[in-house]
PDB file of C-alpha atoms in Angstrom:
ATOM      1  CA  UNK A   1      70.910 120.609  84.407  1.00 51.00           C
ATOM      2  CA  UNK A   2      69.283 122.348  87.364  1.00 54.00           C
ATOM      3  CA  UNK A   3      70.436 119.173  89.596  1.00 52.00           C
ATOM      4  CA  UNK A   4      73.798 119.573  88.983  1.00 48.00           C
ATOM      5  CA  UNK A   5      74.162 122.842  88.711  1.00 52.00           C
ATOM      6  CA  UNK A   6      72.419 122.714  92.321  1.00 55.00           C
ATOM      7  CA  UNK A   7      75.637 119.078  93.305  1.00 50.00           C
ATOM      8  CA  UNK A   8      78.481 121.250  91.510  1.00 52.00           C
ATOM      9  CA  UNK A   9      77.289 124.405  94.182  1.00 57.00           C
ATOM     10  CA  UNK A  10      77.558 122.404  97.013  1.00 54.00           C
ATOM     11  CA  UNK A  11      81.191 120.728  95.419  1.00 51.00           C
ATOM     12  CA  UNK A  12      83.083 124.448  95.712  1.00 51.00           C
ATOM     13  CA  UNK A  13      80.827 126.035  98.953  1.00 53.00           C
ATOM     14  CA  UNK A  14      82.799 122.646  99.983  1.00 51.00           C
ATOM     15  CA  UNK A  15      85.777 123.861  99.466  1.00 51.00           C
ATOM     16  CA  UNK A  16      85.596 127.002  99.312  1.00 53.00           C
ATOM     17  CA  UNK A  17      87.416 128.114 102.715  1.00 52.00           C
ATOM     18  CA  UNK A  18      85.902 130.075 105.270  1.00 46.00           C
ATOM     19  CA  UNK A  19      86.164 133.762 104.904  1.00 50.00           C
ATOM     20  CA  UNK A  20      86.305 134.351 108.613  1.00 47.00           C
ATOM     21  CA  UNK A  21      87.157 131.734 111.578  1.00 74.00           C
ATOM     22  CA  UNK A  22      84.321 132.379 114.197  1.00 79.00           C
ATOM     23  CA  UNK A  23      81.493 133.589 111.280  1.00 86.00           C
ATOM     24  CA  UNK A  24      77.169 133.429 111.758  1.00 88.00           C
ATOM     25  CA  UNK A  25      76.230 129.416 111.107  1.00 88.00           C
ATOM     26  CA  UNK A  26      72.545 127.464 110.306  1.00 90.00           C
ATOM     27  CA  UNK A  27      73.697 124.394 111.447  1.00 90.00           C
ATOM     28  CA  UNK A  28      70.423 122.643 110.553  1.00 90.00           C
ATOM     29  CA  UNK A  29      71.117 124.417 107.420  1.00 91.00           C
ATOM     30  CA  UNK A  30      74.586 123.278 106.796  1.00 90.00           C
ATOM     31  CA  UNK A  31      73.862 119.809 107.888  1.00 91.00           C
ATOM     32  CA  UNK A  32      70.738 119.714 105.128  1.00 90.00           C
ATOM     33  CA  UNK A  33      74.143 120.197 102.364  1.00 91.00           C
ATOM     34  CA  UNK A  34      75.672 118.070 103.384  1.00 90.00           C
ATOM     35  CA  UNK A  35      73.381 115.653 102.937  1.00 90.00           C
ATOM     36  CA  UNK A  36      72.642 116.090 100.218  1.00 90.00           C
ATOM     37  CA  UNK A  37      76.652 116.749  98.592  1.00 89.00           C
ATOM     38  CA  UNK A  38      76.505 112.362 100.268  1.00 90.00           C
ATOM     39  CA  UNK A  39      73.309 111.661  99.277  1.00 89.00           C
ATOM     40  CA  UNK A  40      73.716 109.593  95.739  1.00 89.00           C
ATOM     41  CA  UNK A  41      76.322 107.603  98.406  1.00 88.00           C
ATOM     42  CA  UNK A  42      73.745 107.697 100.784  1.00 89.00           C
ATOM     43  CA  UNK A  43      71.031 105.603  98.139  1.00 89.00           C
ATOM     44  CA  UNK A  44      74.653 103.426  96.300  1.00 88.00           C
ATOM     45  CA  UNK A  45      74.414 102.019 100.291  1.00 85.00           C
ATOM     46  CA  UNK A  46      70.075 101.949 100.839  1.00 88.00           C
ATOM     47  CA  UNK A  47      71.113 103.827 103.201  1.00 89.00           C
ATOM     48  CA  UNK A  48      67.681 105.351 104.964  1.00 89.00           C
ATOM     49  CA  UNK A  49      68.335 108.967 106.803  1.00 89.00           C
ATOM     50  CA  UNK A  50      65.532 110.155 108.926  1.00 89.00           C
ATOM     51  CA  UNK A  51      65.911 114.193 110.063  1.00 90.00           C
ATOM     52  CA  UNK A  52      64.976 115.816 113.423  1.00 90.00           C
ATOM     53  CA  UNK A  53      65.937 119.475 112.986  1.00 89.00           C
ATOM     54  CA  UNK A  54      64.801 121.295 115.853  1.00 88.00           C
ATOM     55  CA  UNK A  55      64.491 124.980 115.169  1.00 88.00           C
ATOM     56  CA  UNK A  56      67.971 126.749 116.218  1.00 87.00           C
ATOM     57  CA  UNK A  57      69.597 130.374 116.597  1.00 88.00           C
ATOM     58  CA  UNK A  58      72.285 130.767 114.064  1.00 86.00           C
ATOM     59  CA  UNK A  59      76.135 129.891 115.802  1.00 84.00           C
ATOM     60  CA  UNK A  60      78.935 131.680 116.666  1.00 83.00           C
ATOM     61  CA  UNK A  61      80.955 128.789 113.917  1.00 83.00           C
ATOM     62  CA  UNK A  62      83.848 127.798 111.930  1.00 83.00           C
ATOM     63  CA  UNK A  63      82.487 126.676 109.296  1.00 85.00           C
ATOM     64  CA  UNK A  64      85.206 124.347 107.448  1.00 85.00           C
ATOM     65  CA  UNK A  65      85.223 122.385 111.018  1.00 83.00           C
ATOM     66  CA  UNK A  66      81.112 121.843 111.203  1.00 85.00           C
ATOM     67  CA  UNK A  67      81.107 120.826 107.610  1.00 87.00           C
ATOM     68  CA  UNK A  68      84.062 118.484 108.136  1.00 86.00           C
ATOM     69  CA  UNK A  69      82.827 116.753 111.203  1.00 85.00           C
ATOM     70  CA  UNK A  70      79.416 116.430 109.462  1.00 88.00           C
ATOM     71  CA  UNK A  71      81.099 114.624 106.934  1.00 88.00           C
ATOM     72  CA  UNK A  72      82.957 112.053 108.764  1.00 84.00           C
ATOM     73  CA  UNK A  73      80.795 110.743 110.868  1.00 84.00           C
ATOM     74  CA  UNK A  74      78.368 110.733 108.367  1.00 88.00           C
ATOM     75  CA  UNK A  75      81.104 108.949 106.169  1.00 86.00           C
ATOM     76  CA  UNK A  76      81.906 107.022 108.699  1.00 81.00           C
ATOM     77  CA  UNK A  77      78.033 105.782 109.611  1.00 83.00           C
ATOM     78  CA  UNK A  78      77.808 105.334 105.680  1.00 85.00           C
ATOM     79  CA  UNK A  79      81.301 102.449 105.685  1.00 82.00           C
ATOM     80  CA  UNK A  80      79.675 101.043 109.353  1.00 81.00           C
ATOM     81  CA  UNK A  81      76.833  99.661 107.689  1.00 84.00           C
ATOM     82  CA  UNK A  82      77.796  98.822 104.380  1.00 82.00           C
ATOM     83  CA  UNK A  83      74.540  96.414 103.305  1.00 82.00           C
ATOM     84  CA  UNK A  84      71.972  99.122 104.291  1.00 84.00           C
ATOM     85  CA  UNK A  85      70.399 100.277 107.475  1.00 84.00           C
ATOM     86  CA  UNK A  86      69.364 103.974 109.240  1.00 87.00           C
ATOM     87  CA  UNK A  87      70.932 106.704 109.975  1.00 88.00           C
ATOM     88  CA  UNK A  88      69.701 108.716 112.463  1.00 88.00           C
ATOM     89  CA  UNK A  89      70.068 112.703 112.700  1.00 90.00           C
ATOM     90  CA  UNK A  90      67.859 115.288 115.091  1.00 90.00           C
ATOM     91  CA  UNK A  91      69.583 118.300 116.753  1.00 90.00           C
ATOM     92  CA  UNK A  92      68.287 120.619 119.696  1.00 89.00           C
ATOM     93  CA  UNK A  93      68.625 124.261 121.607  1.00 86.00           C
ATOM     94  CA  UNK A  94      70.220 123.485 125.613  1.00 84.00           C
ATOM     95  CA  UNK A  95      68.661 125.577 128.042  1.00 84.00           C
ATOM     96  CA  UNK A  96      72.388 127.542 128.109  1.00 78.00           C
ATOM     97  CA  UNK A  97      72.076 128.329 125.385  1.00 76.00           C
ATOM     98  CA  UNK A  98      74.029 125.551 123.533  1.00 78.00           C
ATOM     99  CA  UNK A  99      73.156 123.413 120.567  1.00 80.00           C
ATOM    100  CA  UNK A 100      72.831 119.304 120.291  1.00 83.00           C
ATOM    101  CA  UNK A 101      73.864 117.052 117.525  1.00 82.00           C
ATOM    102  CA  UNK A 102      72.378 113.651 117.925  1.00 84.00           C
ATOM    103  CA  UNK A 103      73.202 110.810 115.346  1.00 82.00           C
ATOM    104  CA  UNK A 104      71.965 107.498 115.661  1.00 82.00           C
ATOM    105  CA  UNK A 105      75.024 105.199 114.088  1.00 79.00           C
ATOM    106  CA  UNK A 106      76.360 101.746 114.979  1.00 80.00           C
ATOM    107  CA  UNK A 107      79.189 101.815 117.870  1.00 80.00           C
ATOM    108  CA  UNK A 108      81.748 100.373 115.234  1.00 77.00           C
ATOM    109  CA  UNK A 109      81.727 103.350 113.622  1.00 75.00           C
ATOM    110  CA  UNK A 110      82.684 105.755 116.276  1.00 77.00           C
ATOM    111  CA  UNK A 111      86.127 103.860 116.173  1.00 76.00           C
ATOM    112  CA  UNK A 112      88.749 106.298 115.363  1.00 72.00           C
ATOM    113  CA  UNK A 113      86.383 108.843 115.633  1.00 76.00           C
ATOM    114  CA  UNK A 114      86.891 111.292 118.614  1.00 78.00           C
ATOM    115  CA  UNK A 115      90.027 111.825 117.571  1.00 75.00           C
ATOM    116  CA  UNK A 116      89.374 112.827 114.092  1.00 74.00           C
ATOM    117  CA  UNK A 117      86.327 115.330 115.583  1.00 78.00           C
ATOM    118  CA  UNK A 118      88.812 117.041 118.709  1.00 77.00           C
ATOM    119  CA  UNK A 119      91.230 117.709 115.360  1.00 74.00           C
ATOM    120  CA  UNK A 120      88.544 119.411 113.664  1.00 73.00           C
ATOM    121  CA  UNK A 121      86.967 121.548 116.366  1.00 75.00           C
ATOM    122  CA  UNK A 122      90.958 122.066 117.561  1.00 74.00           C
ATOM    123  CA  UNK A 123      89.745 120.652 120.767  1.00 76.00           C
ATOM    124  CA  UNK A 124      86.877 122.264 121.687  1.00 75.00           C
ATOM    125  CA  UNK A 125      83.715 119.939 121.320  1.00 79.00           C
ATOM    126  CA  UNK A 126      82.179 117.496 123.564  1.00 82.00           C
ATOM    127  CA  UNK A 127      81.100 114.260 122.100  1.00 83.00           C
ATOM    128  CA  UNK A 128      79.406 111.455 124.061  1.00 84.00           C
ATOM    129  CA  UNK A 129      78.232 108.691 123.295  1.00 83.00           C
ATOM    130  CA  UNK A 130      75.725 106.597 124.695  1.00 85.00           C
ATOM    131  CA  UNK A 131      73.877 102.159 123.548  1.00 85.00           C
ATOM    132  CA  UNK A 132      70.551 103.084 122.144  1.00 82.00           C
ATOM    133  CA  UNK A 133      70.454  99.474 121.599  1.00 84.00           C
ATOM    134  CA  UNK A 134      70.323  95.877 119.068  1.00 85.00           C
ATOM    135  CA  UNK A 135      70.279  95.680 115.245  1.00 80.00           C
ATOM    136  CA  UNK A 136      70.641  93.429 112.577  1.00 81.00           C
ATOM    137  CA  UNK A 137      74.291  93.182 112.203  1.00 77.00           C
ATOM    138  CA  UNK A 138      74.690  95.976 108.518  1.00 74.00           C
ATOM    139  CA  UNK A 139      78.158  94.240 106.973  1.00 74.00           C
ATOM    140  CA  UNK A 140      81.325  93.928 107.803  1.00 72.00           C
ATOM    141  CA  UNK A 141      83.025  97.243 107.490  1.00 72.00           C
ATOM    142  CA  UNK A 142      84.933  97.925 104.369  1.00 70.00           C
ATOM    143  CA  UNK A 143      89.524  97.558 105.285  1.00 71.00           C
ATOM    144  CA  UNK A 144      91.453  99.932 104.278  1.00 78.00           C
ATOM    145  CA  UNK A 145      93.451 100.128 100.815  1.00 79.00           C
ATOM    146  CA  UNK A 146      96.919  99.933 101.433  1.00 88.00           C
ATOM    147  CA  UNK A 147      99.905  98.011 102.367  1.00 90.00           C
ATOM    148  CA  UNK A 148     101.784  97.956 105.716  1.00 93.00           C
ATOM    149  CA  UNK A 149     105.650  98.943 106.409  1.00 94.00           C
ATOM    150  CA  UNK A 150     106.107  95.252 108.361  1.00 95.00           C
ATOM    151  CA  UNK A 151     110.009  94.959 109.818  1.00 95.00           C
ATOM    152  CA  UNK A 152     111.584  91.557 108.321  1.00 93.00           C
ATOM    153  CA  UNK A 153     113.942  91.541 111.401  1.00 93.00           C
ATOM    154  CA  UNK A 154     114.403  91.996 114.455  1.00 95.00           C
ATOM    155  CA  UNK A 155     117.301  95.226 115.757  1.00 94.00           C
ATOM    156  CA  UNK A 156     116.476  98.897 116.985  1.00 95.00           C
ATOM    157  CA  UNK A 157     115.594 101.862 114.157  1.00 95.00           C
ATOM    158  CA  UNK A 158     117.910 103.827 113.038  1.00 93.00           C
ATOM    159  CA  UNK A 159     117.573 108.009 111.122  1.00 92.00           C
ATOM    160  CA  UNK A 160     119.652 106.414 108.296  1.00 91.00           C
ATOM    161  CA  UNK A 161     116.847 103.645 107.826  1.00 93.00           C
ATOM    162  CA  UNK A 162     113.784 105.888 108.639  1.00 94.00           C
ATOM    163  CA  UNK A 163     115.065 108.697 106.121  1.00 92.00           C
ATOM    164  CA  UNK A 164     115.210 106.028 103.224  1.00 91.00           C
ATOM    165  CA  UNK A 165     111.449 104.260 103.888  1.00 93.00           C
ATOM    166  CA  UNK A 166     109.694 107.809 104.064  1.00 92.00           C
ATOM    167  CA  UNK A 167     109.505 107.720 100.275  1.00 91.00           C
ATOM    168  CA  UNK A 168     107.441 104.504 100.583  1.00 91.00           C
ATOM    169  CA  UNK A 169     104.704 105.864 102.968  1.00 91.00           C
ATOM    170  CA  UNK A 170     103.912 106.938 106.781  1.00 92.00           C
ATOM    171  CA  UNK A 171     106.373 106.246 109.557  1.00 94.00           C
ATOM    172  CA  UNK A 172     105.123 104.404 112.582  1.00 95.00           C
ATOM    173  CA  UNK A 173     107.864 104.136 114.756  1.00 94.00           C
ATOM    174  CA  UNK A 174     111.525 106.654 116.502  1.00 93.00           C
ATOM    175  CA  UNK A 175     115.500 106.159 116.450  1.00 93.00           C
ATOM    176  CA  UNK A 176     116.415 103.935 118.767  1.00 93.00           C
ATOM    177  CA  UNK A 177     112.837 101.356 119.113  1.00 94.00           C
ATOM    178  CA  UNK A 178     113.152  98.221 119.344  1.00 95.00           C
ATOM    179  CA  UNK A 179     111.111  96.273 116.796  1.00 95.00           C
ATOM    180  CA  UNK A 180     111.084  93.159 115.850  1.00 95.00           C
ATOM    181  CA  UNK A 181     110.119  90.737 112.595  1.00 95.00           C
ATOM    182  CA  UNK A 182     106.820  90.941 111.627  1.00 94.00           C
ATOM    183  CA  UNK A 183     106.288  94.660 113.427  1.00 96.00           C
ATOM    184  CA  UNK A 184     104.754  96.861 111.665  1.00 96.00           C
ATOM    185  CA  UNK A 185     106.579 100.374 111.078  1.00 95.00           C
ATOM    186  CA  UNK A 186     104.094 102.409 109.478  1.00 94.00           C
ATOM    187  CA  UNK A 187     101.202 102.423 106.315  1.00 93.00           C
ATOM    188  CA  UNK A 188     102.813 101.755 103.462  1.00 92.00           C
ATOM    189  CA  UNK A 189     101.533 104.982  99.971  1.00 88.00           C
ATOM    190  CA  UNK A 190      99.944 101.479  97.606  1.00 89.00           C
ATOM    191  CA  UNK A 191      98.407  99.080  98.279  1.00 86.00           C
ATOM    192  CA  UNK A 192     100.232  96.128  99.341  1.00 89.00           C
ATOM    193  CA  UNK A 193     102.582  94.431 102.336  1.00 92.00           C
ATOM    194  CA  UNK A 194     106.373  95.614 102.040  1.00 92.00           C
ATOM    195  CA  UNK A 195     109.088  94.123 104.340  1.00 94.00           C
ATOM    196  CA  UNK A 196     111.840  97.030 105.021  1.00 94.00           C
ATOM    197  CA  UNK A 197     114.647  96.580 107.260  1.00 95.00           C
ATOM    198  CA  UNK A 198     114.750  99.442 109.799  1.00 94.00           C
ATOM    199  CA  UNK A 199     117.320  98.776 111.437  1.00 94.00           C
ATOM    200  CA  UNK A 200     119.804  99.031 108.700  1.00 92.00           C
ATOM    201  CA  UNK A 201     123.160 101.860 109.133  1.00 89.00           C
ATOM    202  CA  UNK A 202     125.382 103.689 107.659  1.00 83.00           C
ATOM    203  CA  UNK A 203     128.331 102.298 105.880  1.00 79.00           C
ATOM    204  CA  UNK A 204     131.777 103.001 107.377  1.00 73.00           C
ATOM    205  CA  UNK A 205     134.445 104.106 104.489  1.00 70.00           C
ATOM    206  CA  UNK A 206     138.141 105.545 104.795  1.00 66.00           C
ATOM    207  CA  UNK A 207     137.701 107.971 101.798  1.00 64.00           C
ATOM    208  CA  UNK A 208     136.803 111.077 102.544  1.00 61.00           C
ATOM    209  CA  UNK A 209     133.502 113.327 101.223  1.00 57.00           C
ATOM    210  CA  UNK A 210     134.804 116.533  99.888  1.00 49.00           C
ATOM    211  CA  UNK A 211     131.619 118.206 101.585  1.00 47.00           C
ATOM    212  CA  UNK A 212     130.539 117.444 104.608  1.00 47.00           C
ATOM    213  CA  UNK A 213     127.030 114.854 104.877  1.00 50.00           C
ATOM    214  CA  UNK A 214     124.018 116.648 105.345  1.00 57.00           C
ATOM    215  CA  UNK A 215     121.993 116.547 107.835  1.00 69.00           C
ATOM    216  CA  UNK A 216     119.364 113.463 108.267  1.00 78.00           C
ATOM    217  CA  UNK A 217     115.404 115.430 108.265  1.00 85.00           C
ATOM    218  CA  UNK A 218     112.629 113.295 109.803  1.00 88.00           C
ATOM    219  CA  UNK A 219     109.577 113.631 109.108  1.00 90.00           C
ATOM    220  CA  UNK A 220     107.513 113.781 113.082  1.00 91.00           C
ATOM    221  CA  UNK A 221     106.471 110.017 112.943  1.00 93.00           C
ATOM    222  CA  UNK A 222     102.287 109.282 113.255  1.00 90.00           C
ATOM    223  CA  UNK A 223     101.395 107.477 116.700  1.00 90.00           C
ATOM    224  CA  UNK A 224      98.688 105.962 117.246  1.00 89.00           C
ATOM    225  CA  UNK A 225      96.022 105.987 119.802  1.00 87.00           C
ATOM    226  CA  UNK A 226      94.735 102.803 120.622  1.00 88.00           C
ATOM    227  CA  UNK A 227      91.797 103.641 119.344  1.00 83.00           C
ATOM    228  CA  UNK A 228      92.753 104.412 115.990  1.00 85.00           C
ATOM    229  CA  UNK A 229      95.050 101.560 116.263  1.00 90.00           C
ATOM    230  CA  UNK A 230      91.875  99.229 116.436  1.00 87.00           C
ATOM    231  CA  UNK A 231      91.152 101.341 114.178  1.00 83.00           C
ATOM    232  CA  UNK A 232      94.350 100.804 111.243  1.00 88.00           C
ATOM    233  CA  UNK A 233      94.323  97.219 111.002  1.00 90.00           C
ATOM    234  CA  UNK A 234      93.468  94.599 108.650  1.00 88.00           C
ATOM    235  CA  UNK A 235      92.276  90.669 109.778  1.00 87.00           C
ATOM    236  CA  UNK A 236      95.907  90.206 109.253  1.00 90.00           C
ATOM    237  CA  UNK A 237      97.046  92.335 111.807  1.00 93.00           C
ATOM    238  CA  UNK A 238      96.750  92.872 115.173  1.00 95.00           C
ATOM    239  CA  UNK A 239      96.898  95.576 117.985  1.00 95.00           C
ATOM    240  CA  UNK A 240      99.949  94.806 121.019  1.00 95.00           C
ATOM    241  CA  UNK A 241      99.420  96.583 123.703  1.00 94.00           C
ATOM    242  CA  UNK A 242     101.717  97.084 126.793  1.00 92.00           C
ATOM    243  CA  UNK A 243     102.494  98.793 129.717  1.00 90.00           C
ATOM    244  CA  UNK A 244     104.908 101.130 128.241  1.00 88.00           C
ATOM    245  CA  UNK A 245     103.875 101.130 124.065  1.00 91.00           C
ATOM    246  CA  UNK A 246     101.281 100.205 121.566  1.00 93.00           C
ATOM    247  CA  UNK A 247     102.154  98.412 118.964  1.00 95.00           C
ATOM    248  CA  UNK A 248     101.631  97.122 115.839  1.00 95.00           C
ATOM    249  CA  UNK A 249     102.048  93.755 114.368  1.00 95.00           C
ATOM    250  CA  UNK A 250     100.683  91.029 111.324  1.00 94.00           C
ATOM    251  CA  UNK A 251      99.218  87.855 113.152  1.00 93.00           C
ATOM    252  CA  UNK A 252     102.306  85.179 111.180  1.00 93.00           C
ATOM    253  CA  UNK A 253     105.304  87.169 111.985  1.00 93.00           C
ATOM    254  CA  UNK A 254     108.114  84.610 109.689  1.00 91.00           C
ATOM    255  CA  UNK A 255     107.669  86.620 105.941  1.00 87.00           C
ATOM    256  CA  UNK A 256     107.757  83.760 104.757  1.00 89.00           C
ATOM    257  CA  UNK A 257     104.966  82.212 106.183  1.00 88.00           C
ATOM    258  CA  UNK A 258     102.605  85.106 104.625  1.00 86.00           C
ATOM    259  CA  UNK A 259     100.013  85.138 102.504  1.00 81.00           C
ATOM    260  CA  UNK A 260     101.296  87.953  99.764  1.00 72.00           C
ATOM    261  CA  UNK A 261      99.021  90.717  99.810  1.00 62.00           C
ATOM    262  CA  UNK A 262     100.526  92.532  96.064  1.00 55.00           C
ATOM    263  CA  UNK A 263      98.238  96.199  93.706  1.00 50.00           C
ATOM    264  CA  UNK A 264      94.992  95.028  92.544  1.00 48.00           C
TER     265      UNK A 264
END
């Protein structure tokens, strides 16, 4: 019962919002509690954790932001080692009173993490990574569980079409963006890929409505960086890089030639 209560207390603590934006934080203790929370997942993935936590004073920081950083980084490490491995953590105090956190994890687990890190630290965090050595391959990283919204024809995107597709998932393109068949224009909220007509225009008629048409409200598109694009794609997808744009596409552009991925 004591172990169950400790897990519940940790979950409640992690879900509770910080009362202050910046407050004194024991970084080593916060790191230990994060590892305790993820202990079962680490054991299930056969990941051994080695810690070398130096003596640190309490630091002024945003507790929730640090929790999220630790969770994201350790989770990325677990995904990069599906067949097991070793996660090494080290903390130390620098001469200028800054705290250094060192994680030894697979490099591929860092793909896409930099943007998460900058978001969690509101641009104030400093991140650097160095190659430490070669290790045995730890298995394939699990692919994303959601499908893609794929353009089914060549043309130019319209606000009307994007507006009607917003409820299907998250959109990556703006109105008036040139697209082609097989180009990924968004992330589907379901597991299957969906071919969509993102160039559809509103039909014009001779009938006048009694009231003016409501203004179309579009959710700002999600702009993916090169690193985020590489993290996003599955085995049947590619990243297309040009001097002006970064696009995502299916390996096989023609919809009638692609294997269909259905809901699991």
